[in-house]
Coordinates of C-alpha atoms in Angstrom, one line a residue:
X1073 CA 0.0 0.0 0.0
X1074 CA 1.2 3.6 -0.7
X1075 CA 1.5 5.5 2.5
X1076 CA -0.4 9.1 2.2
X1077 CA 2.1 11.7 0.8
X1078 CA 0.9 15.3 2.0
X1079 CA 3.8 16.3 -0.4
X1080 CA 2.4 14.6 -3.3
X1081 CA -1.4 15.5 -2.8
X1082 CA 0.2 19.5 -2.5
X1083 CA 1.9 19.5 -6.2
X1084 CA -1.5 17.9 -7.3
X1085 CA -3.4 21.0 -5.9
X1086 CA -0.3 22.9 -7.3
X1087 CA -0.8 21.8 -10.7
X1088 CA -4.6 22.5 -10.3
X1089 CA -4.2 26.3 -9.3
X1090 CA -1.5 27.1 -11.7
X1091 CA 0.8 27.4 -8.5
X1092 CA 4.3 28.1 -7.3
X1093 CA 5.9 24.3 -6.2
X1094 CA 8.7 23.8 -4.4
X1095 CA 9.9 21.2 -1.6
X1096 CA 13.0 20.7 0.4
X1097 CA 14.1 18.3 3.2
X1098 CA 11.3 20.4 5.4
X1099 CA 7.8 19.8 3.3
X1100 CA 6.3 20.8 0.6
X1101 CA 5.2 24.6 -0.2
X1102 CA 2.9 26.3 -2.4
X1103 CA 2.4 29.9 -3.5
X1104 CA 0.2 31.7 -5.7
X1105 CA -1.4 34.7 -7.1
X1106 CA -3.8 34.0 -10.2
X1107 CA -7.1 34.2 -11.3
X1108 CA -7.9 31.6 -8.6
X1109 CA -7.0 33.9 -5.8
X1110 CA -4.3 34.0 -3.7
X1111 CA -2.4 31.9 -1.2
X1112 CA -0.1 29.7 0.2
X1113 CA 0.1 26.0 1.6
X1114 CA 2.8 23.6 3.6
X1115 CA 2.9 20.1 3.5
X1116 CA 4.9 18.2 6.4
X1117 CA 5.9 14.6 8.1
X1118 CA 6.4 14.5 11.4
X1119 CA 6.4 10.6 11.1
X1120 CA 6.3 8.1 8.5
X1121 CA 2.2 7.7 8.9
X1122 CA 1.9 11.0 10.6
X1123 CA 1.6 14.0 8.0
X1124 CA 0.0 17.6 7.7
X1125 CA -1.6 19.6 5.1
X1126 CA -2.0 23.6 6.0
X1127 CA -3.8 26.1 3.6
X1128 CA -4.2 30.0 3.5
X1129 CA -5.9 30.7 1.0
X1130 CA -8.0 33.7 -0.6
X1131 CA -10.3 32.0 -2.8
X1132 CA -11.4 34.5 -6.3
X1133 CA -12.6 31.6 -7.8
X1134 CA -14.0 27.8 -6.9
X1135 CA -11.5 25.9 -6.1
X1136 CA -12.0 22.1 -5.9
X1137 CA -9.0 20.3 -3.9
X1138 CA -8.8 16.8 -6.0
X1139 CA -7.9 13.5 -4.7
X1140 CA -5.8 15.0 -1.9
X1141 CA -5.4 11.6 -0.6
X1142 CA -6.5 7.9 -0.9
X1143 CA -5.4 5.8 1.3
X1144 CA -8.0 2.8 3.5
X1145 CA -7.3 2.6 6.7
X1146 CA -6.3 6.2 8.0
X1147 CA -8.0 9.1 9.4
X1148 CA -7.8 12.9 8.2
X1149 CA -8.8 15.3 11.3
X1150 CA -9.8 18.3 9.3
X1151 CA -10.2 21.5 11.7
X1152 CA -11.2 25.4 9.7
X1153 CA -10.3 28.2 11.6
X1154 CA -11.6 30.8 8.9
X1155 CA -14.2 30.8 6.3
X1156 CA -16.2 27.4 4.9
X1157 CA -15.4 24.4 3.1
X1158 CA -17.5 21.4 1.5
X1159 CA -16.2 18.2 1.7
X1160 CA -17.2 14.8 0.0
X1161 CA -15.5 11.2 -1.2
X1162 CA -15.4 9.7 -4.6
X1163 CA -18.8 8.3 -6.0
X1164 CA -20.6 9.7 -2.9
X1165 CA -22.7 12.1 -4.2
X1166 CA -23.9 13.9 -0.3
X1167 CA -21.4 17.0 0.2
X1168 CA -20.7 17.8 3.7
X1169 CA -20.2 21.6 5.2
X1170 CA -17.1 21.8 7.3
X1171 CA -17.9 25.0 9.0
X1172 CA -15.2 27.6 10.9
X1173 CA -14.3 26.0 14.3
X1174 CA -16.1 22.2 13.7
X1175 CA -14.4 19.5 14.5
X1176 CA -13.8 17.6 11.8
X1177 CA -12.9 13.4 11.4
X1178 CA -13.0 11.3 8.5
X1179 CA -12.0 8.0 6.9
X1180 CA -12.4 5.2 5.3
X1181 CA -11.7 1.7 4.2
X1182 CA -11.9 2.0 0.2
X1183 CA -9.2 4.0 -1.0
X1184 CA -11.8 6.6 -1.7
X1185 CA -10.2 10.1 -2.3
X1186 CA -11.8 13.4 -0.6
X1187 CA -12.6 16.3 -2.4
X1188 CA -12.3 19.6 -0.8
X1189 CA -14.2 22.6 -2.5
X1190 CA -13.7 26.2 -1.4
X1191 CA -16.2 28.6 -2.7
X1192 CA -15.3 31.6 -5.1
X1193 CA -14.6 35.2 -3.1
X1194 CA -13.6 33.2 0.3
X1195 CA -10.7 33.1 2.6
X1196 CA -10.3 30.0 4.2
X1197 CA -7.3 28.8 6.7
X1198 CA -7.2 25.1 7.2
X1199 CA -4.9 22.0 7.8
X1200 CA -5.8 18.0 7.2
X1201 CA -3.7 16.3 9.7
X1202 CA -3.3 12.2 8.7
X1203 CA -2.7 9.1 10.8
X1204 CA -2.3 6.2 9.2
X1205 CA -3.8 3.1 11.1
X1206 CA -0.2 1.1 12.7
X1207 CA -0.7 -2.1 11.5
X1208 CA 0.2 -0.9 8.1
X1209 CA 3.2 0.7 9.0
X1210 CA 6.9 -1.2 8.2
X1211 CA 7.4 -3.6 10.7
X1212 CA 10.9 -1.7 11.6
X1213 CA 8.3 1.1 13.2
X1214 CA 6.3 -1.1 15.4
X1215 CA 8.5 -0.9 18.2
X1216 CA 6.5 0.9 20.4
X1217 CA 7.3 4.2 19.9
X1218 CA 5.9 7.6 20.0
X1219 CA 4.5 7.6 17.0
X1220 CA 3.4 3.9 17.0
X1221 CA 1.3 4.6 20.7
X1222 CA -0.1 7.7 19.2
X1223 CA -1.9 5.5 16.7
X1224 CA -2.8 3.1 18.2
X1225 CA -4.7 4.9 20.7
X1226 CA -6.6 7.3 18.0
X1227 CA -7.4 4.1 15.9
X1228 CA -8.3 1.6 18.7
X1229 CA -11.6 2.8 19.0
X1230 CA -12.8 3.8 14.9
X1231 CA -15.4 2.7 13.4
X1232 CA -14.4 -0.4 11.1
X1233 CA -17.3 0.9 8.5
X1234 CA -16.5 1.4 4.7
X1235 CA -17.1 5.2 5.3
X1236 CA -15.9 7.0 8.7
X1237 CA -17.4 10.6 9.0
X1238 CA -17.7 12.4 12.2
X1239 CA -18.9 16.0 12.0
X1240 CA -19.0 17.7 15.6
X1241 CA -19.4 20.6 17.3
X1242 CA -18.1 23.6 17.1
X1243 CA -15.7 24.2 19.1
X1244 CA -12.6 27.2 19.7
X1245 CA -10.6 24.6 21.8
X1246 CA -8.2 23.5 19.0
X1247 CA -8.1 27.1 17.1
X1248 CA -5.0 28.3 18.7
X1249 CA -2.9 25.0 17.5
X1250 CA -4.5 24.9 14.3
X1251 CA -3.5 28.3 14.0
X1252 CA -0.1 28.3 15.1
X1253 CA 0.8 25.4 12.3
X1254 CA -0.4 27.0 9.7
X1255 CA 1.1 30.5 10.6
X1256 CA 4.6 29.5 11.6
X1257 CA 7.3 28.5 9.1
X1258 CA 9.3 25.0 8.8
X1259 CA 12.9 26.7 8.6
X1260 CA 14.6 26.2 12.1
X1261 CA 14.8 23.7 14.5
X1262 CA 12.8 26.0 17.1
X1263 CA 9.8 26.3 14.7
X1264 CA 9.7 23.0 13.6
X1265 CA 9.3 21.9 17.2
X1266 CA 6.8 24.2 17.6
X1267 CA 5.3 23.0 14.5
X1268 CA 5.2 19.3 16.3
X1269 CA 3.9 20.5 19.1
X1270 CA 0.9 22.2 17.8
X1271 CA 0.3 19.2 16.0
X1272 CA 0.3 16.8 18.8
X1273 CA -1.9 19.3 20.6
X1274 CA -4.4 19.7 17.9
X1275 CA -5.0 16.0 17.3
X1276 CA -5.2 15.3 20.9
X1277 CA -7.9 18.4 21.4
X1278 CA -10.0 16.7 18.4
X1279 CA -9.6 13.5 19.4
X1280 CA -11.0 14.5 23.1
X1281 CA -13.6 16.5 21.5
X1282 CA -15.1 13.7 19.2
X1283 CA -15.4 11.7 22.8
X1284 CA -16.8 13.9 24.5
X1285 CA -14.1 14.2 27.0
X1286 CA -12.4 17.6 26.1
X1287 CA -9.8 18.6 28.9
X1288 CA -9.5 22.0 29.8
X1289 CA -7.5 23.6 27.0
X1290 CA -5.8 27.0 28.7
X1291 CA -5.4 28.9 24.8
X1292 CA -4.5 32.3 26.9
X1293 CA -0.6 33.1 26.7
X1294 CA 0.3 33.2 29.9
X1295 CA 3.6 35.5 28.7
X1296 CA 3.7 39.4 27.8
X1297 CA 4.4 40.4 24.3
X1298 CA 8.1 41.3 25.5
X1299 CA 8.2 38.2 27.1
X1300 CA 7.1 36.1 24.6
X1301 CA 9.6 37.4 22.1
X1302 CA 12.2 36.5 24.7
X1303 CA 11.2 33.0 25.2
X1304 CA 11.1 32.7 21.1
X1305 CA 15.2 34.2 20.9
X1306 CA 16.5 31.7 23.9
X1307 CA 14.5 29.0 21.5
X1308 CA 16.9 30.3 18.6
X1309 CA 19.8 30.7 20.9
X1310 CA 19.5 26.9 21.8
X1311 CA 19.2 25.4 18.6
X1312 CA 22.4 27.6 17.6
X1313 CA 24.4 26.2 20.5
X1314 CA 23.3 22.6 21.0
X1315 CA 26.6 21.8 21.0
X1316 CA 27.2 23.4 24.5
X1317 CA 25.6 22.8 28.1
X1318 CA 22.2 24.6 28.4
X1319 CA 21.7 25.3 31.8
X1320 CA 18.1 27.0 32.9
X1321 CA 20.6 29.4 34.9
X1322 CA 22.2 30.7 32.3
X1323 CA 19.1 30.9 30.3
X1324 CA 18.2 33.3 32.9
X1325 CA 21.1 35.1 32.7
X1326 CA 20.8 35.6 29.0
X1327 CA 16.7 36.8 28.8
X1328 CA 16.3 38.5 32.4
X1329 CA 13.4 36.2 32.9
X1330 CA 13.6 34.1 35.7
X1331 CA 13.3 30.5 35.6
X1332 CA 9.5 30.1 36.2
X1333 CA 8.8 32.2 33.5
X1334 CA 11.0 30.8 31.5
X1335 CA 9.2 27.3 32.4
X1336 CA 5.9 28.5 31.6
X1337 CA 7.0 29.6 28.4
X1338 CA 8.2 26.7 26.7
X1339 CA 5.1 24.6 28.3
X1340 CA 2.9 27.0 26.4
X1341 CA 5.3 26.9 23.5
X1342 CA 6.5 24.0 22.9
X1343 CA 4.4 21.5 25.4
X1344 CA 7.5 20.6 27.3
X1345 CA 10.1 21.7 30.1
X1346 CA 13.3 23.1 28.8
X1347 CA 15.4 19.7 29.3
X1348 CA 12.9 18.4 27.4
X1349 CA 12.9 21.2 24.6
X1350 CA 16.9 20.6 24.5
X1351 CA 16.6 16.7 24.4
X1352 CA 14.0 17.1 21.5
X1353 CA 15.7 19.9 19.9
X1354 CA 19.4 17.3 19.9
X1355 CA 17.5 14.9 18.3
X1356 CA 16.0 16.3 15.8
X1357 CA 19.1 17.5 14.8
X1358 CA 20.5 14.7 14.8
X1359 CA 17.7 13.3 12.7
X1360 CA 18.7 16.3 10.4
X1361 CA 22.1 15.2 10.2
X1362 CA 21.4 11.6 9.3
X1363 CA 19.6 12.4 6.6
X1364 CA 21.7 15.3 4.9
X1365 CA 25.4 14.2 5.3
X1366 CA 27.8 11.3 5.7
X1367 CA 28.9 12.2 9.3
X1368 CA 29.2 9.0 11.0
X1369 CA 27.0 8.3 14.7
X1370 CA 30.1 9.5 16.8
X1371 CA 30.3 12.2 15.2
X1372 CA 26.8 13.5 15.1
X1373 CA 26.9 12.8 18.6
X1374 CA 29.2 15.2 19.5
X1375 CA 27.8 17.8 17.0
X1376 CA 24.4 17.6 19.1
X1377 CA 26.3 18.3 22.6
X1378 CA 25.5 14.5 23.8
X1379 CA 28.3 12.3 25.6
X1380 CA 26.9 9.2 25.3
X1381 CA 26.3 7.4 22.1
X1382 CA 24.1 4.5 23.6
X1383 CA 21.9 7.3 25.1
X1384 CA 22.0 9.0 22.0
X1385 CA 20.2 5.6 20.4
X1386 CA 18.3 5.2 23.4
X1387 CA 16.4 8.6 23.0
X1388 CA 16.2 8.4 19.4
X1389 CA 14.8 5.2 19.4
X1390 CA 12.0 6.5 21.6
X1391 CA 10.6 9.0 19.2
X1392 CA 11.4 8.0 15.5
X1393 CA 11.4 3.8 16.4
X1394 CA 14.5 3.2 15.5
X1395 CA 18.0 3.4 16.0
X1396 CA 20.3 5.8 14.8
X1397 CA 22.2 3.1 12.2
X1398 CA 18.9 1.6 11.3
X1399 CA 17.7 5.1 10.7
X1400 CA 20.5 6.2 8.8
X1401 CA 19.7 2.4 6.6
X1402 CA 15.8 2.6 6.0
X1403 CA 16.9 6.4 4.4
X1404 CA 19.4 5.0 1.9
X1405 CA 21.9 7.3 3.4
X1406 CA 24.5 4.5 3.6
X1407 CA 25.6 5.9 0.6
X1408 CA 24.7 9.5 0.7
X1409 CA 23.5 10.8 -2.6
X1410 CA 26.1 13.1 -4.0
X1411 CA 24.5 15.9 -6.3
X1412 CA 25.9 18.5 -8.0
X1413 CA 24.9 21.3 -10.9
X1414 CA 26.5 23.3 -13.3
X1415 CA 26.4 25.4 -16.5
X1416 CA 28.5 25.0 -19.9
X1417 CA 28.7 26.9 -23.2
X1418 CA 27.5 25.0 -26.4
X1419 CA 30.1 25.7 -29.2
X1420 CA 29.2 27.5 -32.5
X1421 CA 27.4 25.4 -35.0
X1422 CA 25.8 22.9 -32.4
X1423 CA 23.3 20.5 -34.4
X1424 CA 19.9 19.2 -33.6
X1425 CA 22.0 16.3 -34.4
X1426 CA 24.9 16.8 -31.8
X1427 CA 21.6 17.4 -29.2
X1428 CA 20.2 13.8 -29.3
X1429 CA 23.7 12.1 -29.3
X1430 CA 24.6 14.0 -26.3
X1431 CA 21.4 13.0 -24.5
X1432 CA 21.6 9.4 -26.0
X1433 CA 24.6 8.8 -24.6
X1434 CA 24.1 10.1 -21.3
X1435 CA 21.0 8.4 -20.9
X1436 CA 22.9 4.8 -21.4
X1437 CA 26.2 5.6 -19.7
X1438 CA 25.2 7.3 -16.7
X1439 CA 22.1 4.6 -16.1
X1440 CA 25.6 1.7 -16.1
X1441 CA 27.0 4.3 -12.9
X1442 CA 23.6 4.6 -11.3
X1443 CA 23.6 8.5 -11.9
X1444 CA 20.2 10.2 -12.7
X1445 CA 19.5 13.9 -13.3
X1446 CA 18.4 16.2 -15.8
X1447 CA 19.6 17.6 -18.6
X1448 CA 18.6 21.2 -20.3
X1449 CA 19.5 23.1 -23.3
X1450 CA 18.7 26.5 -23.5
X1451 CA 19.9 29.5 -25.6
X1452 CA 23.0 28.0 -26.4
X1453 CA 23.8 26.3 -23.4
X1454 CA 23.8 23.5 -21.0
X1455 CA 22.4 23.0 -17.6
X1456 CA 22.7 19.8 -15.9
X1457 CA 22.1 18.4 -12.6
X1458 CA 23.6 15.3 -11.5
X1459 CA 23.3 12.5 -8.5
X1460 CA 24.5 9.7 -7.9
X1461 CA 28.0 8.5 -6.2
X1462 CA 30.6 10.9 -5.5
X1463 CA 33.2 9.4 -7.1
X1464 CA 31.9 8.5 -10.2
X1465 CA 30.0 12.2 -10.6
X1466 CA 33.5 14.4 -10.0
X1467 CA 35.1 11.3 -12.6
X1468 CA 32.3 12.4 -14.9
X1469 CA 32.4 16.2 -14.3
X1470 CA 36.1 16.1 -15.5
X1471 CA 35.2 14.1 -19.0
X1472 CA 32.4 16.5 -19.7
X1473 CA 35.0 19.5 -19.4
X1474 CA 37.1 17.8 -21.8
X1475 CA 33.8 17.3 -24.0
X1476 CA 34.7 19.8 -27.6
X1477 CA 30.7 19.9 -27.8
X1478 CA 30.8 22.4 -24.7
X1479 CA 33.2 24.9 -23.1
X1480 CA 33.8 26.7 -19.9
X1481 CA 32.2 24.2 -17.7
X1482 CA 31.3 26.2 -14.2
X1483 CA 30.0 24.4 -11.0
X1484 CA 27.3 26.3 -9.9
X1485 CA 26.4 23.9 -6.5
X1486 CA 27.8 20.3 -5.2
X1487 CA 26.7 18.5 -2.1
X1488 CA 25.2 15.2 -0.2
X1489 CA 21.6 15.2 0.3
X1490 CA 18.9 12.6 1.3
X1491 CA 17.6 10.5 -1.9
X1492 CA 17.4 11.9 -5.7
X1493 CA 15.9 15.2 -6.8
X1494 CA 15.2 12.9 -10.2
X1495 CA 14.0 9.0 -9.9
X1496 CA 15.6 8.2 -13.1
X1497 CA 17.4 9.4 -15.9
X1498 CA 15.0 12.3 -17.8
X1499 CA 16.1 14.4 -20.0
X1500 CA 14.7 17.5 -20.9
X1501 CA 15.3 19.5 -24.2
X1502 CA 14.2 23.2 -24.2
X1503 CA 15.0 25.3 -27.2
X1504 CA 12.6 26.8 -30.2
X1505 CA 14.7 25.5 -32.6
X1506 CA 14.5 21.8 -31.3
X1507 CA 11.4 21.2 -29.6
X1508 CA 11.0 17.6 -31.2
X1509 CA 13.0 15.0 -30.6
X1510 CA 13.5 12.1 -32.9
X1511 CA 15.1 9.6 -30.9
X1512 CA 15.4 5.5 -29.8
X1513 CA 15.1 6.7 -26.6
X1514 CA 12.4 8.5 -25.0
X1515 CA 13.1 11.8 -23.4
X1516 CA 11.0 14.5 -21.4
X1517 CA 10.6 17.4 -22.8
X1518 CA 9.8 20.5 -20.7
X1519 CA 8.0 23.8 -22.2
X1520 CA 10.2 26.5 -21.6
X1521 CA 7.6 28.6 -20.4
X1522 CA 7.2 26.6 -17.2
X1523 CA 10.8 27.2 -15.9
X1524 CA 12.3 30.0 -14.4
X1525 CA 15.4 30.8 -16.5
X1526 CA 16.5 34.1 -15.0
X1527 CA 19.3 34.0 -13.0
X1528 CA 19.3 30.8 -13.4
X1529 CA 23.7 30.5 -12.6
X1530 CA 22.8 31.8 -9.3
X1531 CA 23.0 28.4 -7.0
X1532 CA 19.6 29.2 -5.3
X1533 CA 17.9 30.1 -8.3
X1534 CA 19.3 27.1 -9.5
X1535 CA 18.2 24.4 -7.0
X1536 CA 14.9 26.5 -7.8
X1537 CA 14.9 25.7 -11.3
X1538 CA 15.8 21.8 -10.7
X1539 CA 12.3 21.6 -8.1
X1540 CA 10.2 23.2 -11.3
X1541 CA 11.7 20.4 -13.8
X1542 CA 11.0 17.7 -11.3
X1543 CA 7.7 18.5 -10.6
X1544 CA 6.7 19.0 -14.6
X1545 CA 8.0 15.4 -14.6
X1546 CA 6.5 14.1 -12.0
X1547 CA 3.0 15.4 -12.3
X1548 CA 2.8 14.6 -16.3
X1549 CA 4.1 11.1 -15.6
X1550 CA 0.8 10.9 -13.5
X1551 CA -1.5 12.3 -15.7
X1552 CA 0.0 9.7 -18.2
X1553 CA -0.9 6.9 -16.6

């Protein structure tokens, strides 16, 4: 079974809207301002099986949110803290109002997809938080961790019927959480702890709510507005110095707070003493390093300000399931995926000709080194990304400069990320003057206006460009099926 991809179901609704895509090792994100409206959108994993979809969005036109998931077996907790939405599965022809502040549950057990419509001349600020039922999860994350308890106690007691739909009352209770996800960024380990937190605290207020057993919620910010942005810089302050000791005293020293404040802070913030916070923040961190570079567990150890490398697994283990190594393993980060980009001049007198024997030949040999990527031509040049293993890409970086077809070959980025910007080998040909391709091989071909090609030597502008191409590919590979 496919596990629900927020990410995925967001470039859909990207595709839909004529929308700004692009996604990182922090979620998915989507901008735009169209005839549609305007907006933006995030989508996030906390856990494999534990995902979140936020939306902001000024609606000028209908807007009908397709498919946005269909998976049996999980439940999406819906919760609208602004404007209206209608709601309703595939082939069931009753729509549902999910009005501002209702508590929202649905699911099902027929890989039906929801529809969400939101009507023209609305603003609307929503999320779709997903929990996918545990016994469907990889047996490596049934260890009894966080995330596995979590589901298992929101799923114990579901209906088992082919439709689940529970439409409550309205209620302010989870507002402030719902809020806070959608309005806080992913960048920084701070905010994307608060990010968890308000998630956790959301699903648990819905949960509660939908049995009729909701806890008092205190949504009141117990801090000042100076205060608050004092608790929010020590938040920064850690996750820049996780490599030192923390102590509460010297957190005191730092913000002129004193220590009960400083405690009632982060419970309000983050759900969570300060220890805790640091712990949480070390780990995640950690988690950040696993999946980004090559550094081995000793070393990330030390990185994160921990002494002990069997604590270290101990405490990761407890909130992703698994240990550091195994970690590093089910992530194919074994052997890190090397990537790296650059731009070259096409000499005078390049043929259409030239063109497909270039492609055609990278095609075949780099699929024998297990290196994918992409390949553009545009206005008498070439852009290419490439991943794969670092050996074998700096080898082939060095024949390509020696290649007469192309001069002046510039790196514009190199690096080791988690998994492949580009599945497989596609190639992409962009140019007027050859925008058909007769070839043995098949090859991708992307319409220049989709791309942003200003700037495009600038290494952020560039990473930019390389999201566009691979979400073209991606989405027209699943409209072709």
């Amino acid at each position: 079974m496919k596990i629900f991809d927020a990410i995925d179901s967001l470039r859909r609704v990207s595709k839909g809207i004529n929308g700004d895509f692009i996604e990182n090792i922090s979620g998915g994100f989507l901008t735009f301002k169209n005839k549609y409206g305007k907006g933006n959108a995030k989508a996030f994993k906390l856990f494999t099986g534990l995902e979140v979809l936020s939306f902001n969005i000024l609606a000028s036109e209908t807007i009908v949110l397709e498919k946005l998931y269909k998976n049996s077996n999980c439940l999406h907790f819906i919760f609208c803290t602004e404007g209206f939405l209608t709601h309703y599965l595939d082939k069931d022809v009753e729509k549902q109002n999910i009005h501002r502040l209702q508590n929202v549950i649905i699911g099902n057990n027929k890989n039906n997809a929801s529809t969400i419509v939101i009507p023209a001349n609305t603003k609307v600020k929503f999320t779709i938080i997903t929990v996918i039922e545990v016994s469907h999860l990889s047996n490596d994350l049934k260890n009894g961790n966080q995330l596995s308890n979590l589901l298992s106690n929101i799923m114990s007691n579901v209906s088992n019927t082919e439709n689940y739909t529970y439409f409550g009352e309205i209620s302010s209770k989870t507002a402030t959480f719902v809020d806070t996800i959608i309005n806080t960024n992913l960048s920084g380990l701070s905010n994307r702890l608060i990010n968890e937190a308000s998630v956790y605290r959301a699903l648990a207020s819905q949960y509660s709510s939908r049995g009729n057993n909701i806890k008092k919620v205190e949504n009141k910010n117990p801090l000042s507005k100076k205060d608050t942005l004092q608790i929010i810089e020590l938040s920064d302050y850690i996750s820049q110095n996780l490599h030192e000791t923390i102590p509460l005293k010297k957190l005191t020293l730092i913000s002129g707070l004193n220590q009960k404040k400083i405690q009632k802070g982060f419970q309000y913030f983050f759900g969570e003493t300060v220890n805790k916070f640091i712990t949480n923040l070390r780990v995640l961190k950690a988690k950040e390093y696993l999946e980004e570079t090559d550094f081995s567990i000793s070393e990330i150890v030390y990185k994160v300000g921990l002494n002990s490398r069997s604590y270290f697994s101990k405490i990761f283990k407890e909130k992703y399931g698994l240990i550091p190594k195994e970690y590093k393993k089910y992530h194919h980060l074994s052997n890190p995926t090397f990537q790296l980009s650059y731009y070259s001049e096409a000499v005078e007198g390049i043929t259409k000709k030239d063109l497909i024997a270039v492609l055609e030949a990278s095609k075949r040999n780099n699929k024998l080194q297990s290196i994918s990527g992409c390949l553009i031509y545009y206005k008498a040049s070439f852009y290419q990304i490439l991943e794969g293993p670092k050996t074998e890409i700096l080898n082939l970086i060095e024949i390509i400069k020696t290649d007469k077809r192309n001069k002046n070959v510039n790196v514009i980025f190199e690096g080791v990320k988690s998994g492949r910007t580009f599945g497989e080998w596609n190639m992409a040909l962009i140019q007027d003057d050859f925008n058909t391709i007769e070839s043995n091989d098949d090859f991708d071909v992307i319409p220049i206006e989709f791309l942003p090609m200003t700037d495009i030597k600038n290494p952020l502008a560039n990473k930019y460009l390389w999201e566009k191409a691979r979400n073209y590919l991606i989405i027209n590979q699943e409209v072709d099926k």
